[in-house]
Coordinates of C-alpha atoms and ligand atoms in Angstrom, one line a residue:
X1340 CA -29.1 35.0 -16.5
X1341 CA -31.3 32.6 -18.5
X1342 CA -33.6 32.8 -20.9
X1343 CA -35.5 30.5 -22.4
X1344 CA -35.0 29.0 -26.2
X1345 CA -37.8 28.8 -28.7
X1346 CA -38.7 25.2 -28.8
X1347 CA -41.5 22.2 -31.4
X1348 CA -43.3 20.3 -29.1
X1349 CA -44.3 17.4 -30.6
X1350 CA -46.2 14.0 -29.5
X1351 CA -48.5 12.7 -32.4
X1352 CA -48.5 9.1 -30.6
X1353 CA -51.6 8.3 -29.5
X1354 CA -51.0 6.3 -25.6
X1355 CA -53.5 4.2 -24.9
X1356 CA -52.0 3.0 -20.8
X1357 CA -52.9 0.1 -18.4
X1358 CA -54.8 -3.1 -18.3
X1359 CA -55.8 -5.5 -20.9
X1360 CA -54.7 -2.6 -23.7
X1361 CA -53.5 -5.3 -26.0
X1362 CA -56.4 -6.4 -27.0
X1363 CA -57.4 -3.4 -28.8
X1364 CA -54.2 -3.2 -31.3
X1365 CA -55.5 -4.8 -34.2
X1366 CA -58.2 -1.9 -33.7
X1367 CA -56.2 0.4 -33.7
X1368 CA -53.6 -0.7 -36.4
X1369 CA -57.2 -0.2 -38.6
X1370 CA -57.7 3.0 -37.3
X1371 CA -54.2 4.5 -38.2
X1372 CA -54.7 3.0 -41.9
X1373 CA -52.8 -0.3 -41.4
X1374 CA -54.3 -3.4 -43.4
X1375 CA -51.2 -5.4 -44.4
X1376 CA -48.6 -5.9 -41.3
X1377 CA -45.3 -6.4 -40.8
X1378 CA -44.8 -7.9 -36.8
X1379 CA -41.9 -7.1 -35.2
X1380 CA -40.4 -9.2 -32.2
X1381 CA -37.5 -10.3 -30.4
X1382 CA -35.8 -13.3 -28.6
X1383 CA -38.8 -15.8 -27.6
X1384 CA -39.6 -13.7 -23.9
X1385 CA -44.1 -12.0 -26.0
X1386 CA -44.6 -15.4 -27.3
X1387 CA -43.2 -17.1 -24.1
X1388 CA -45.6 -14.5 -21.9
X1389 CA -48.7 -16.0 -24.5
X1390 CA -48.5 -12.1 -25.0
X1391 CA -47.2 -12.5 -29.2
X1392 CA -50.7 -15.2 -29.5
X1393 CA -52.8 -12.4 -28.1
X1394 CA -51.9 -9.6 -30.9
X1395 CA -52.1 -12.6 -33.0
X1396 CA -55.3 -12.8 -32.4
X1397 CA -56.4 -8.6 -31.8
X1398 CA -55.4 -8.7 -35.8
X1399 CA -56.8 -11.4 -37.2
X1400 CA -60.3 -9.9 -35.5
X1401 CA -59.9 -7.0 -37.7
X1402 CA -59.3 -8.9 -40.5
X1403 CA -55.6 -8.3 -41.0
X1404 CA -53.6 -9.5 -43.4
X1405 CA -49.9 -10.3 -41.1
X1406 CA -46.6 -11.3 -42.1
X1407 CA -44.3 -12.5 -39.0
X1408 CA -40.2 -11.5 -38.0
X1409 CA -39.3 -12.0 -34.8
X1410 CA -35.8 -12.3 -33.7
X1411 CA -34.5 -8.9 -33.1
X1412 CA -31.3 -8.5 -30.2
X1413 CA -30.6 -6.3 -28.1
X1414 CA -28.6 -3.5 -29.6
X1415 CA -30.6 -5.0 -32.2
X1416 CA -28.8 -5.4 -35.9
X1417 CA -28.8 -4.3 -39.4
X1418 CA -28.5 -7.2 -40.9
X1419 CA -32.4 -7.9 -39.7
X1420 CA -33.6 -4.8 -40.4
X1421 CA -32.0 -5.3 -44.0
X1422 CA -34.1 -8.7 -43.7
X1423 CA -37.2 -6.7 -42.7
X1424 CA -36.8 -4.3 -45.3
X1425 CA -36.8 -6.9 -48.1
X1426 CA -39.7 -9.1 -46.6
X1427 CA -41.8 -5.9 -46.2
X1428 CA -41.3 -4.5 -49.8
X1429 CA -41.6 -8.7 -51.5
X1430 CA -45.3 -8.6 -49.3
X1431 CA -46.2 -5.3 -49.7
X1432 CA -46.7 -4.2 -45.8
X1433 CA -48.3 -1.0 -44.8
X1434 CA -48.0 -0.9 -40.6
X1435 CA -45.1 -2.3 -38.8
X1436 CA -46.0 -3.9 -35.5
X1437 CA -43.5 -3.0 -32.3
X1438 CA -44.1 -6.2 -29.6
X1439 CA -41.2 -5.7 -27.5
X1440 CA -38.9 -3.1 -26.0
X1441 CA -36.3 -0.4 -27.4
X1442 CA -34.6 -3.0 -28.9
X1443 CA -37.9 -4.4 -31.3
X1444 CA -39.2 -0.9 -32.0
X1445 CA -35.9 0.7 -33.1
X1446 CA -35.4 -2.3 -35.4
X1447 CA -39.7 -1.7 -36.6
X1448 CA -38.7 2.0 -37.3
X1449 CA -35.7 1.0 -38.9
X1450 CA -37.8 -0.9 -41.4
X1451 CA -40.5 1.9 -41.7
X1452 CA -36.9 3.9 -42.9
X1453 CA -36.1 1.4 -45.2
X1454 CA -40.0 0.4 -46.7
X1455 CA -40.0 3.9 -47.8
X1456 CA -36.8 4.7 -49.4
X1457 CA -35.8 2.7 -52.8
X1458 CA -31.5 3.2 -50.9
X1459 CA -29.9 1.8 -48.3
X1460 CA -31.5 2.5 -44.9
X1461 CA -27.2 3.3 -43.4
X1462 CA -26.9 6.2 -45.1
X1463 CA -28.9 8.2 -42.6
X1464 CA -27.4 6.9 -39.6
X1465 CA -24.4 7.3 -41.6
X1466 CA -25.7 10.8 -42.9
X1467 CA -25.2 10.4 -46.4
X1468 CA -28.8 11.3 -46.1
X1469 CA -32.3 12.4 -44.5
X1470 CA -35.4 10.3 -44.8
X1471 CA -38.6 11.3 -46.5
X1472 CA -40.6 9.0 -44.5
X1473 CA -41.5 6.0 -42.5
X1474 CA -44.0 4.0 -42.4
X1475 CA -46.7 3.7 -40.0
X1476 CA -45.7 1.9 -36.6
X1477 CA -47.2 1.1 -33.8
X1478 CA -46.3 -0.8 -31.1
X1479 CA -46.8 -2.7 -27.7
X1480 CA -44.3 -2.0 -25.4
X1481 CA -43.1 -4.9 -23.0
X1482 CA -40.5 -3.1 -21.0
X1483 CA -39.9 0.5 -19.5
X1484 CA -36.7 1.7 -20.8
X1485 CA -35.8 4.1 -23.7
X1486 CA -38.5 5.5 -24.8
X1487 CA -39.0 4.8 -27.8
X1488 CA -42.3 4.3 -27.9
X1489 CA -43.0 7.9 -28.1
X1490 CA -39.1 9.5 -29.3
X1491 CA -38.1 10.3 -33.1
X1492 CA -35.1 8.0 -32.6
X1493 CA -34.1 4.6 -33.2
X1494 CA -31.1 2.8 -33.2
X1495 CA -29.2 0.4 -35.1
X1496 CA -26.2 -1.0 -34.9
X1497 CA -23.7 -1.9 -38.1
X1498 CA -22.1 -5.6 -37.6
X1499 CA -20.1 -4.3 -39.7
X1500 CA -17.1 -2.7 -37.3
X1501 CA -19.7 -2.8 -34.7
X1502 CA -20.9 0.4 -35.0
X1503 CA -23.7 1.4 -33.0
X1504 CA -25.7 4.9 -34.5
X1505 CA -28.6 6.7 -33.9
X1506 CA -30.9 8.2 -36.6
X1507 CA -33.4 10.8 -35.4
X1508 CA -36.1 12.0 -37.6
X1509 CA -39.6 12.9 -37.1
X1510 CA -41.6 10.2 -40.2
X1511 CA -40.8 7.5 -37.2
X1512 CA -42.8 8.5 -34.0
X1513 CA -45.0 5.7 -33.5
X1514 CA -48.9 6.5 -33.8
X1515 CA -49.5 4.5 -31.1
X1516 CA -48.6 3.2 -28.6
X1517 CA -50.3 0.5 -26.5
X1518 CA -48.7 0.6 -22.3
X1519 CA -50.0 -2.1 -19.6
X1520 CA -47.7 -2.2 -17.6
X1521 CA -48.4 -5.5 -16.6
X1522 CA -46.9 -7.7 -19.7
X1523 CA -43.5 -6.4 -17.7
X1524 CA -43.7 -8.0 -14.9
X1525 CA -41.5 -10.8 -16.5
X1526 CA -39.0 -8.8 -17.1
X1527 CA -35.4 -9.7 -14.9
X1528 CA -34.1 -7.5 -12.4
X1529 CA -31.5 -6.7 -14.2
X1530 CA -33.6 -5.2 -16.4
X1531 CA -36.0 -3.5 -15.0
X1532 CA -33.2 -1.3 -12.8
X1533 CA -31.6 -0.7 -16.4
X1534 CA -34.7 0.6 -17.5
X1535 CA -35.0 2.5 -14.7
X1536 CA -31.5 3.7 -14.9
X1537 CA -32.0 4.1 -18.9
X1538 CA -35.0 6.5 -17.5
X1539 CA -33.1 8.6 -15.7
X1540 CA -30.7 9.9 -17.6
X1541 CA -33.0 10.2 -20.4
X1542 CA -34.2 13.1 -18.3
X1543 CA -30.7 13.7 -16.7
X1544 CA -29.0 14.1 -20.3
X1545 CA -32.1 16.7 -21.0
X1546 CA -31.7 18.8 -17.3
X1547 CA -28.2 19.8 -17.6
X1548 CA -27.6 21.8 -21.3
X1549 CA -25.9 24.9 -22.0
X1550 CA -28.9 27.5 -22.5
X1551 CA -32.3 28.2 -22.3
X1552 CA -34.2 26.8 -20.1
X1553 CA -37.7 27.0 -17.6
X1554 CA -38.7 26.4 -14.0
X1555 CA -41.8 24.4 -15.2
X1556 CA -39.2 22.0 -17.6
X1557 CA -37.0 21.8 -14.3
X1558 CA -39.5 21.7 -11.9
X1559 CA -41.6 18.1 -14.4
X1560 CA -38.3 16.6 -14.7
X1561 CA -36.9 16.8 -11.1
X1562 CA -40.1 15.1 -10.2
X1563 CA -40.1 13.0 -12.2
X1564 CA -36.4 11.6 -11.6
X1565 CA -37.4 11.3 -8.3
X1566 CA -40.7 9.0 -8.8
X1567 CA -38.3 6.6 -10.8
X1568 CA -35.8 6.1 -7.7
X1569 CA -38.3 6.3 -5.6
X1570 CA -39.9 3.1 -7.2
X1571 CA -37.3 1.6 -8.8
X1572 CA -36.6 1.1 -5.0
X1573 CA -40.0 -0.2 -4.7
X1574 CA -39.3 -3.0 -7.5
X1575 CA -36.4 -4.1 -6.6
X1576 CA -37.5 -5.9 -3.2
X1577 CA -42.3 -6.2 -4.1
X1578 CA -41.4 -6.3 -8.1
X1579 CA -44.9 -8.1 -8.4
X1580 CA -46.5 -4.5 -8.1
X1581 CA -48.5 -3.0 -10.6
X1582 CA -48.7 0.5 -9.4
X1583 CA -44.9 0.5 -9.9
X1584 CA -44.9 -0.5 -12.8
X1585 CA -47.4 2.1 -14.5
X1586 CA -45.3 5.0 -12.9
X1587 CA -42.2 4.1 -14.2
X1588 CA -43.8 2.7 -18.0
X1589 CA -44.8 6.6 -18.1
X1590 CA -42.0 7.5 -16.7
X1591 CA -40.2 6.2 -19.5
X1592 CA -42.2 7.6 -22.5
X1593 CA -42.5 11.4 -20.6
X1594 CA -38.6 11.0 -20.2
X1595 CA -37.6 11.0 -23.9
X1596 CA -41.4 11.8 -25.6
X1597 CA -39.2 15.5 -25.8
X1598 CA -41.0 16.9 -22.4
X1599 CA -38.1 17.3 -20.3
X1600 CA -36.4 19.5 -22.8
X1601 CA -39.2 22.2 -23.4
X1602 CA -37.5 25.9 -23.5
X1603 CA -33.2 24.4 -23.4
X1604 CA -30.9 23.7 -26.3
X1605 CA -31.7 19.5 -26.2
X1606 CA -29.6 18.4 -23.4
X1607 CA -25.5 16.7 -23.0
X1608 CA -25.9 13.4 -24.9
X1609 CA -22.4 13.0 -23.8
X1610 CA -23.0 9.6 -21.2
X1611 CA -25.1 8.2 -24.0
X1612 CA -23.1 8.8 -26.9
X1613 CA -20.1 7.1 -24.8
X1614 CA -22.3 4.2 -23.4
X1615 CA -23.5 4.0 -27.0
X1616 CA -20.0 2.6 -28.3
X1617 CA -19.4 0.5 -25.1
X1618 CA -22.9 -1.4 -26.1
X1619 CA -22.0 -1.3 -30.2
X1620 CA -18.7 -2.8 -29.0
X1621 CA -18.9 -4.9 -26.3
X1622 CA -23.4 -5.8 -27.1
X1623 CA -23.8 -4.8 -23.5
X1624 CA -27.3 -3.8 -22.2
X1625 CA -27.2 0.2 -22.4
X1626 CA -28.9 1.3 -18.7
X1627 CA -26.0 -1.3 -17.1
X1628 CA -23.7 0.9 -19.7
X1629 CA -24.8 4.3 -18.5
X1630 CA -24.7 3.5 -14.8
X1631 CA -21.7 2.3 -15.3
X1632 CA -20.3 5.3 -17.1
X1633 CA -22.7 7.8 -15.9
X1634 CA -20.3 8.4 -12.2
X1635 CA -17.7 9.4 -14.7
X1636 CA -18.5 12.0 -17.3
X1637 CA -20.4 13.6 -14.0
X1638 CA -17.0 14.0 -12.8
X1639 CA -15.2 15.1 -15.0
X1640 CA -18.0 17.8 -16.4
X1641 CA -19.6 19.1 -13.3
X1642 CA -17.1 22.3 -12.9
X1643 CA -17.9 23.7 -15.7
X1644 CA -22.1 24.2 -14.1
X1645 CA -21.6 23.9 -10.7
X1646 CA -24.5 25.7 -9.7
X1647 CA -26.6 23.6 -11.5
X1648 CA -25.0 20.4 -10.2
X1649 CA -25.9 22.1 -6.8
X1650 CA -29.2 22.4 -7.5
X1651 CA -29.6 18.5 -8.8
X1652 CA -28.2 17.2 -5.9
X1653 CA -30.5 19.4 -4.0
X1654 CA -34.1 18.7 -5.3
X1655 CA -32.7 15.2 -6.8
X1656 CA -30.8 13.4 -4.2
X1657 CA -32.1 15.6 -1.7
X1658 CA -28.6 16.6 -0.6
X1659 CA -28.8 19.3 3.0
X1660 CA -27.1 21.3 4.9
X1661 CA -24.5 23.8 3.8
X1662 CA -21.5 23.9 1.2
X1663 CA -20.0 25.2 -1.7
X1664 CA -21.6 24.2 -4.9
X1665 CA -18.6 22.1 -5.7
X1666 CA -18.8 20.5 -3.0
X1667 CA -22.9 20.0 -3.2
X1668 CA -22.5 18.8 -6.5
X1669 CA -19.9 15.5 -5.6
X1670 CA -22.3 15.2 -3.4
X1671 CA -25.4 14.2 -5.7
X1672 CA -23.0 13.2 -7.9
X1673 CA -22.3 10.7 -5.0
X1674 CA -26.2 10.3 -4.3
X1675 CA -26.3 9.2 -8.1
X1676 CA -24.2 6.4 -7.8
X1677 CA -25.1 4.6 -4.4
X1678 CA -29.2 4.4 -6.7
X1679 CA -27.2 3.0 -8.9
X1680 CA -25.3 0.8 -6.1
X1681 CA -29.2 0.1 -4.7
X1682 CA -31.1 -1.5 -7.3
X1683 CA -27.9 -3.5 -8.0
X1684 CA -26.4 -1.6 -11.1
X1685 CA -22.9 -1.4 -11.9
X1686 CA -20.7 2.2 -11.4
X1687 CA -17.6 1.0 -13.3
X1688 CA -16.9 -0.2 -17.0
X1689 CA -15.3 -3.3 -14.6
X1690 CA -18.7 -4.3 -12.2
X1691 CA -20.3 -3.9 -16.1
X1692 CA -17.8 -7.0 -17.1
X1693 CA -16.0 -4.9 -19.3
X1694 CA -12.0 -4.6 -19.7
X1695 CA -11.5 -2.9 -23.2
X1696 CA -8.1 -2.7 -24.2
X1697 CA -6.3 0.6 -24.6
X1698 CA -6.2 0.9 -28.3
X1699 CA -10.6 -0.2 -28.2
X1700 CA -10.0 2.9 -25.5
X1701 CA -9.4 5.1 -28.1
X1702 CA -11.3 3.0 -31.2
X1703 CA -14.4 4.2 -29.2
X1704 CA -13.3 7.8 -28.4
X1705 CA -12.4 8.7 -32.0
X1706 CA -15.8 6.8 -33.5
X1707 CA -18.0 8.7 -30.9
X1708 CA -16.6 12.5 -32.0
X1709 CA -16.9 10.8 -35.4
X1710 CA -20.5 9.8 -34.9
X1711 CA -21.9 13.5 -33.3
X1712 CA -19.4 15.3 -36.2
X1713 CA -18.0 17.2 -33.3
X1714 CA -17.2 17.9 -29.3
X1715 CA -19.5 15.6 -28.0
X1716 CA -21.9 17.0 -25.4
X1717 CA -22.1 20.5 -24.0
X1718 CA -22.1 21.5 -20.3
X1719 CA -18.4 20.3 -21.4
X1720 CA -17.7 19.9 -25.6
X1721 CA -15.8 16.8 -25.2
X1722 CA -13.2 15.8 -27.8
X1723 CA -11.3 12.3 -27.9
X1724 CA -8.8 13.3 -25.8
X1725 CA -11.3 13.5 -23.0
X1726 CA -13.2 11.1 -23.8
X1727 CA -10.7 8.4 -23.3
X1728 CA -10.2 10.0 -19.8
X1729 CA -13.8 9.5 -18.9
X1730 CA -13.8 5.8 -20.0
X1731 CA -10.5 5.3 -18.2
X1732 CA -11.8 7.2 -14.9
X1733 CA -14.8 4.4 -15.2
X1734 CA -12.2 1.7 -15.7
Ligands
LIG2143 O1 -35.6 -10.2 -26.9 P1 -36.8 -10.5 -25.8 O2 -36.8 -12.5 -25.2 O3 -38.0 -10.1 -26.0 O4 -36.1 -10.2 -24.2 C1 -36.2 -8.5 -24.3 C2 -34.3 -8.6 -24.1 O5 -33.7 -9.9 -23.6 C3 -36.7 -9.2 -22.6 N1 -37.7 -8.2 -21.8 C4 -38.8 -7.4 -23.2 N2 -39.0 -7.0 -22.3 C5 -39.5 -8.5 -21.8 C6 -39.0 -8.9 -22.0 N3 -38.0 -10.2 -21.0 C7 -39.0 -10.6 -20.0 N4 -40.2 -10.2 -20.3 C8 -40.8 -8.5 -21.1 N5 -41.6 -7.8 -20.7 O6 -35.7 -7.5 -21.9 C9 -34.6 -7.9 -23.0 C10 -34.4 -6.3 -23.4 O7 -34.5 -5.6 -24.3 P2 -34.5 -4.4 -24.9 O8 -36.1 -4.2 -26.3 O9 -33.3 -4.4 -25.7 O10 -34.5 -3.5 -24.3 P3 -35.0 -1.5 -24.2 O11 -36.4 -1.2 -23.8 O12 -33.7 -1.0 -23.0 O13 -33.6 -1.3 -25.4 C11 -32.2 -1.0 -25.4 C12 -31.7 -0.1 -26.7 O14 -32.6 1.0 -27.1 C13 -31.8 1.9 -27.3 C14 -30.3 0.9 -26.5 O15 -29.1 1.4 -27.6 C15 -30.7 -0.3 -27.0 O16 -30.1 -0.6 -27.9 N6 -32.2 3.2 -27.8 C16 -33.0 3.7 -27.6 C17 -33.5 4.7 -28.1 C18 -34.4 5.3 -28.8 N7 -35.0 4.9 -29.8 O17 -35.1 7.0 -28.7 C19 -32.9 5.8 -26.7 C20 -32.4 5.0 -25.5 O18 -31.2 6.2 -25.3 C21 -31.4 4.1 -26.5 O19 -30.5 4.1 -26.6
LIG2144 ZN1 -30.7 5.7 -23.0

């Protein structure tokens, strides 16, 4: 029998959720102790939608000093992080406000680490040093996907060698997250679907673990997965459903703030590591990359814990009827891939639009294991040769 693992559940982020809540931004910054704000954003969607103007007004209303740095791209780059650190130091910034999605929030977190440290931020991602702090951050979320608004993680791409690496520490959890689901209405359908996949897989990474576990955690995870699938289909047909957007947005935060990992060993995470190499090298959208590799990962590992995959098939994917654990597991994996197809997400690298050479596959597998510093995942710990096989299966 599996016994629960000890855990720490720490979610210090104040969530302010609903219509119009972005107006409260200035007050929230002030209450969080900020007075000199670095306003950080992406490639233009927040300018076009008028959101940035409302945020500026909200900061001005509180009399907060402000400098701005836009231009964060998906798979955010180290060079802009360094620019932000230099700007922040020059301007004596004491608070970073991210307006955007996972890429902007992660870039803001990395800048926050840089502002709290004398040395080079990349050291943390290379595991050379551990962060001793992070400048306080706030978030105005515009896409439900990465869960960075409540997570302790951030993922940055170093253009020198196209190395995409994550760094996790409790210091980087945002002080507040302003979440208005209406702000996600302007998303292209592709990005909405990518976000839904990411939310599902954050939950599945934790669901497929090796030790520990609790019935309450399983139940929360299973309900979360079913809710996201249901509402992703609603949004596919009616992108303007605010209720569906709210369900997905809150699920996105709960999928990655630690809730669905309480009592387990933390989960597998191999799909994520395998995907990060793809988006590092080929600059694809993270959620689409996950959809393209997840089925191959699942088929490669499920025999190590077929009972768990069978439970997933029944409780999450609604697979019914008799069969061995292996048979149920295969049906569950197939059902999840069918769901990805239903929301127009790729289930292979070809559909994702990338065709890595054998050399690139070897390179990604080596970087993947090196990045983790050992075998990848826990359901079936994967070495370079295993990861190469998964990339080939995913073709
Ligand atoms: O740059 P703009 O013009 O704003 O456009 C963005 C971007 O092109 C657009 N967008 C965002 N909100 C919009 C909008 N367009 C119209 N209307 C809106 N309301 O969407 C595109 C994608 O944005 P991005 O921030 O890249 O998306 P996402 O939230 O999926 O973040 C992806 C990044 O997060 C990392 C991923 O690896 C990837 O680099 N992750 C971060 C995690 C974390 N910090 O905990 C965990 C995740 O597993 C993930 O790895
Ligand atoms: Zn993810």
